[in-house]
Amino acid sequence: MSKFKKGKQGDLPAISTASLPDIVFMLLFFFMVATVMRDSSLMIKNSLPSADQVEKLKKDRTAFIYAGEPSEQFKQLGTEPVIQFNDKIIKVEEVQASVRAAQDELVEELKPKFVVGLKVDKNTHAGLVSDIKQELRQANTLKVMYIANAKAE
């Protein structure tokens, strides 16, 4: 007779979950840092012209208007150049209301510094750009910038 009882052979100890919250938070922080938030999906072809002098502006007070021929996914819109504001194709007449709505969403101190950026495809005719500028004038949005790629030297 022995004094010691033999334990059951082959039993696995329970898995420790003490480090599980650390791993979860590490993954959470990694994805928060590594993820890029996109502004809008382009529905048009947009190859920007080149420029000699390019300046970078803050995006917190800027709204972008895209103009160009619809991309391959949106060929049902035709082949004529269209205007895109955020994730929506708009008509020239809707530019004024869309810009005012974007300006109203800004914080009060950024409203006087509001700028509209025109990202116009280099093959788009100037008449559409002129129509957009007229609508911006009527909306009293006079700070307009043209977006271009830096010229490679």
PDB file of C-alpha atoms in Angstrom:
ATOM      1  CA  MET A   1       0.000   0.000   0.000  1.00  0.00           C
ATOM      2  CA  SER A   2       1.340   3.407  -0.873  1.00  0.00           C
ATOM      3  CA  LYS A   3       0.791   6.721   0.744  1.00  0.00           C
ATOM      4  CA  PHE A   4       0.599   8.680  -2.491  1.00  0.00           C
ATOM      5  CA  LYS A   5      -2.146   8.377  -5.027  1.00  0.00           C
ATOM      6  CA  LYS A   6      -1.168   8.545  -8.615  1.00  0.00           C
ATOM      7  CA  GLY A   7      -2.950  11.286 -10.603  1.00  0.00           C
ATOM      8  CA  LYS A   8      -4.759  10.512 -13.793  1.00  0.00           C
ATOM      9  CA  GLN A   9      -2.339  10.273 -16.632  1.00  0.00           C
ATOM     10  CA  GLY A  10      -2.962  12.234 -19.873  1.00  0.00           C
ATOM     11  CA  ASP A  11      -5.118  15.097 -18.588  1.00  0.00           C
ATOM     12  CA  LEU A  12      -4.199  18.435 -20.169  1.00  0.00           C
ATOM     13  CA  PRO A  13      -4.188  21.522 -18.004  1.00  0.00           C
ATOM     14  CA  ALA A  14      -6.727  24.258 -18.829  1.00  0.00           C
ATOM     15  CA  ILE A  15      -5.531  26.874 -21.313  1.00  0.00           C
ATOM     16  CA  SER A  16      -4.670  30.124 -19.626  1.00  0.00           C
ATOM     17  CA  THR A  17      -6.605  33.071 -21.045  1.00  0.00           C
ATOM     18  CA  ALA A  18      -4.824  35.695 -18.970  1.00  0.00           C
ATOM     19  CA  SER A  19      -2.889  37.102 -21.928  1.00  0.00           C
ATOM     20  CA  LEU A  20      -5.884  37.091 -24.309  1.00  0.00           C
ATOM     21  CA  PRO A  21      -6.958  40.726 -23.616  1.00  0.00           C
ATOM     22  CA  ASP A  22      -3.388  41.890 -24.274  1.00  0.00           C
ATOM     23  CA  ILE A  23      -3.358  40.159 -27.637  1.00  0.00           C
ATOM     24  CA  VAL A  24      -6.775  41.541 -28.583  1.00  0.00           C
ATOM     25  CA  PHE A  25      -5.775  45.120 -27.720  1.00  0.00           C
ATOM     26  CA  MET A  26      -2.479  44.756 -29.583  1.00  0.00           C
ATOM     27  CA  LEU A  27      -4.361  43.673 -32.720  1.00  0.00           C
ATOM     28  CA  LEU A  28      -6.884  46.477 -32.260  1.00  0.00           C
ATOM     29  CA  PHE A  29      -4.153  49.122 -32.031  1.00  0.00           C
ATOM     30  CA  PHE A  30      -2.341  47.648 -35.036  1.00  0.00           C
ATOM     31  CA  PHE A  31      -5.426  47.861 -37.240  1.00  0.00           C
ATOM     32  CA  MET A  32      -6.282  51.354 -35.984  1.00  0.00           C
ATOM     33  CA  VAL A  33      -2.814  52.576 -36.970  1.00  0.00           C
ATOM     34  CA  ALA A  34      -2.496  50.641 -40.222  1.00  0.00           C
ATOM     35  CA  THR A  35      -5.966  51.387 -41.629  1.00  0.00           C
ATOM     36  CA  VAL A  36      -6.383  54.303 -44.019  1.00  0.00           C
ATOM     37  CA  MET A  37      -9.758  55.991 -44.168  1.00  0.00           C
ATOM     38  CA  ARG A  38     -10.808  56.803 -47.717  1.00  0.00           C
ATOM     39  CA  ASP A  39     -12.637  59.986 -48.548  1.00  0.00           C
ATOM     40  CA  SER A  40     -14.687  58.860 -51.496  1.00  0.00           C
ATOM     41  CA  SER A  41     -14.656  56.287 -54.274  1.00  0.00           C
ATOM     42  CA  LEU A  42     -13.946  57.705 -57.689  1.00  0.00           C
ATOM     43  CA  MET A  43     -16.635  57.069 -60.253  1.00  0.00           C
ATOM     44  CA  ILE A  44     -14.781  58.929 -62.985  1.00  0.00           C
ATOM     45  CA  LYS A  45     -11.468  58.701 -64.782  1.00  0.00           C
ATOM     46  CA  ASN A  46      -9.179  61.268 -63.253  1.00  0.00           C
ATOM     47  CA  SER A  47      -5.702  61.816 -64.645  1.00  0.00           C
ATOM     48  CA  LEU A  48      -4.621  65.197 -63.345  1.00  0.00           C
ATOM     49  CA  PRO A  49      -2.538  67.655 -65.355  1.00  0.00           C
ATOM     50  CA  SER A  50       1.024  68.503 -64.308  1.00  0.00           C
ATOM     51  CA  ALA A  51       2.066  71.811 -62.752  1.00  0.00           C
ATOM     52  CA  ASP A  52       5.339  73.540 -61.876  1.00  0.00           C
ATOM     53  CA  GLN A  53       4.301  75.009 -58.535  1.00  0.00           C
ATOM     54  CA  VAL A  54       2.275  72.747 -56.264  1.00  0.00           C
ATOM     55  CA  GLU A  55       1.223  73.536 -52.691  1.00  0.00           C
ATOM     56  CA  LYS A  56      -0.302  71.160 -50.151  1.00  0.00           C
ATOM     57  CA  LEU A  57      -3.384  72.307 -48.194  1.00  0.00           C
ATOM     58  CA  LYS A  58      -5.086  70.869 -45.126  1.00  0.00           C
ATOM     59  CA  LYS A  59      -8.030  68.606 -45.907  1.00  0.00           C
ATOM     60  CA  ASP A  60     -10.059  69.579 -42.844  1.00  0.00           C
ATOM     61  CA  ARG A  61     -11.481  72.658 -44.572  1.00  0.00           C
ATOM     62  CA  THR A  62     -11.512  71.427 -48.159  1.00  0.00           C
ATOM     63  CA  ALA A  63     -14.231  69.876 -50.321  1.00  0.00           C
ATOM     64  CA  PHE A  64     -13.315  68.243 -53.610  1.00  0.00           C
ATOM     65  CA  ILE A  65     -15.244  68.330 -56.863  1.00  0.00           C
ATOM     66  CA  TYR A  66     -14.181  65.747 -59.452  1.00  0.00           C
ATOM     67  CA  ALA A  67     -14.933  66.124 -63.149  1.00  0.00           C
ATOM     68  CA  GLY A  68     -14.228  63.717 -65.957  1.00  0.00           C
ATOM     69  CA  GLU A  69     -15.485  60.879 -68.087  1.00  0.00           C
ATOM     70  CA  PRO A  70     -17.192  58.043 -66.141  1.00  0.00           C
ATOM     71  CA  SER A  71     -14.929  55.088 -65.309  1.00  0.00           C
ATOM     72  CA  GLU A  72     -15.408  51.591 -66.742  1.00  0.00           C
ATOM     73  CA  GLN A  73     -17.727  50.547 -63.876  1.00  0.00           C
ATOM     74  CA  PHE A  74     -20.076  53.466 -64.547  1.00  0.00           C
ATOM     75  CA  LYS A  75     -20.294  53.370 -68.354  1.00  0.00           C
ATOM     76  CA  GLN A  76     -24.103  53.432 -68.047  1.00  0.00           C
ATOM     77  CA  LEU A  77     -23.722  57.178 -67.356  1.00  0.00           C
ATOM     78  CA  GLY A  78     -22.464  57.683 -70.909  1.00  0.00           C
ATOM     79  CA  THR A  79     -19.203  59.016 -72.292  1.00  0.00           C
ATOM     80  CA  GLU A  80     -19.685  62.727 -71.623  1.00  0.00           C
ATOM     81  CA  PRO A  81     -17.777  64.225 -68.660  1.00  0.00           C
ATOM     82  CA  VAL A  82     -19.738  64.263 -65.393  1.00  0.00           C
ATOM     83  CA  ILE A  83     -19.305  65.902 -61.984  1.00  0.00           C
ATOM     84  CA  GLN A  84     -18.758  63.924 -58.795  1.00  0.00           C
ATOM     85  CA  PHE A  85     -19.092  65.437 -55.327  1.00  0.00           C
ATOM     86  CA  ASN A  86     -18.281  63.037 -52.471  1.00  0.00           C
ATOM     87  CA  ASP A  87     -19.733  59.683 -53.563  1.00  0.00           C
ATOM     88  CA  LYS A  88     -22.491  61.068 -55.763  1.00  0.00           C
ATOM     89  CA  ILE A  89     -22.708  62.047 -59.428  1.00  0.00           C
ATOM     90  CA  ILE A  90     -24.355  65.471 -59.610  1.00  0.00           C
ATOM     91  CA  LYS A  91     -25.488  67.881 -62.290  1.00  0.00           C
ATOM     92  CA  VAL A  92     -24.062  71.367 -62.717  1.00  0.00           C
ATOM     93  CA  GLU A  93     -27.189  72.846 -61.125  1.00  0.00           C
ATOM     94  CA  GLU A  94     -26.627  70.776 -57.956  1.00  0.00           C
ATOM     95  CA  VAL A  95     -23.071  72.053 -57.351  1.00  0.00           C
ATOM     96  CA  GLN A  96     -24.262  75.104 -55.418  1.00  0.00           C
ATOM     97  CA  ALA A  97     -26.437  73.127 -52.991  1.00  0.00           C
ATOM     98  CA  SER A  98     -23.801  70.409 -52.494  1.00  0.00           C
ATOM     99  CA  VAL A  99     -21.068  72.918 -51.692  1.00  0.00           C
ATOM    100  CA  ARG A 100     -23.310  74.792 -49.258  1.00  0.00           C
ATOM    101  CA  ALA A 101     -24.188  71.526 -47.515  1.00  0.00           C
ATOM    102  CA  ALA A 102     -20.493  70.629 -47.188  1.00  0.00           C
ATOM    103  CA  GLN A 103     -19.712  74.080 -45.815  1.00  0.00           C
ATOM    104  CA  ASP A 104     -22.538  73.807 -43.263  1.00  0.00           C
ATOM    105  CA  GLU A 105     -21.004  70.597 -41.894  1.00  0.00           C
ATOM    106  CA  LEU A 106     -17.781  72.420 -40.951  1.00  0.00           C
ATOM    107  CA  VAL A 107     -16.925  73.765 -37.527  1.00  0.00           C
ATOM    108  CA  GLU A 108     -17.833  77.469 -37.241  1.00  0.00           C
ATOM    109  CA  GLU A 109     -14.234  78.752 -37.149  1.00  0.00           C
ATOM    110  CA  LEU A 110     -13.309  76.856 -40.351  1.00  0.00           C
ATOM    111  CA  LYS A 111     -16.214  78.175 -42.443  1.00  0.00           C
ATOM    112  CA  PRO A 112     -14.426  81.402 -43.530  1.00  0.00           C
ATOM    113  CA  LYS A 113     -11.402  79.307 -44.557  1.00  0.00           C
ATOM    114  CA  PHE A 114     -13.469  76.862 -46.652  1.00  0.00           C
ATOM    115  CA  VAL A 115     -11.813  75.952 -49.966  1.00  0.00           C
ATOM    116  CA  VAL A 116     -13.152  73.952 -52.908  1.00  0.00           C
ATOM    117  CA  GLY A 117     -10.631  71.811 -54.755  1.00  0.00           C
ATOM    118  CA  LEU A 118     -11.280  71.017 -58.410  1.00  0.00           C
ATOM    119  CA  LYS A 119      -9.831  67.688 -59.502  1.00  0.00           C
ATOM    120  CA  VAL A 120     -10.549  67.886 -63.197  1.00  0.00           C
ATOM    121  CA  ASP A 121      -9.376  65.295 -65.710  1.00  0.00           C
ATOM    122  CA  LYS A 122      -6.932  66.803 -68.185  1.00  0.00           C
ATOM    123  CA  ASN A 123      -9.136  65.716 -71.125  1.00  0.00           C
ATOM    124  CA  THR A 124     -12.267  67.460 -69.804  1.00  0.00           C
ATOM    125  CA  HIS A 125     -13.396  70.471 -71.829  1.00  0.00           C
ATOM    126  CA  ALA A 126     -13.159  73.932 -70.282  1.00  0.00           C
ATOM    127  CA  GLY A 127     -16.892  74.614 -70.643  1.00  0.00           C
ATOM    128  CA  LEU A 128     -17.734  72.220 -67.818  1.00  0.00           C
ATOM    129  CA  VAL A 129     -15.089  73.801 -65.584  1.00  0.00           C
ATOM    130  CA  SER A 130     -16.486  77.246 -66.379  1.00  0.00           C
ATOM    131  CA  ASP A 131     -20.019  76.086 -65.477  1.00  0.00           C
ATOM    132  CA  ILE A 132     -18.747  74.695 -62.151  1.00  0.00           C
ATOM    133  CA  LYS A 133     -16.968  77.986 -61.405  1.00  0.00           C
ATOM    134  CA  GLN A 134     -20.159  79.959 -62.145  1.00  0.00           C
ATOM    135  CA  GLU A 135     -22.107  77.802 -59.686  1.00  0.00           C
ATOM    136  CA  LEU A 136     -19.393  78.284 -57.056  1.00  0.00           C
ATOM    137  CA  ARG A 137     -19.608  82.066 -57.516  1.00  0.00           C
ATOM    138  CA  GLN A 138     -23.374  81.951 -56.992  1.00  0.00           C
ATOM    139  CA  ALA A 139     -22.786  79.934 -53.797  1.00  0.00           C
ATOM    140  CA  ASN A 140     -20.342  82.681 -52.700  1.00  0.00           C
ATOM    141  CA  THR A 141     -17.542  80.120 -52.545  1.00  0.00           C
ATOM    142  CA  LEU A 142     -14.722  82.170 -53.970  1.00  0.00           C
ATOM    143  CA  LYS A 143     -11.721  80.214 -52.679  1.00  0.00           C
ATOM    144  CA  VAL A 144     -11.089  77.669 -55.422  1.00  0.00           C
ATOM    145  CA  MET A 145      -7.950  75.665 -56.074  1.00  0.00           C
ATOM    146  CA  TYR A 146      -7.061  73.458 -58.996  1.00  0.00           C
ATOM    147  CA  ILE A 147      -5.481  70.138 -58.073  1.00  0.00           C
ATOM    148  CA  ALA A 148      -2.571  69.001 -60.229  1.00  0.00           C
ATOM    149  CA  ASN A 149       0.310  66.553 -60.070  1.00  0.00           C
ATOM    150  CA  ALA A 150       3.813  67.866 -59.496  1.00  0.00           C
ATOM    151  CA  LYS A 151       5.786  68.010 -62.718  1.00  0.00           C
ATOM    152  CA  ALA A 152       8.584  65.441 -62.786  1.00  0.00           C
ATOM    153  CA  GLU A 153      11.946  67.075 -63.366  1.00  0.00           C
TER     154      GLU A 153
END
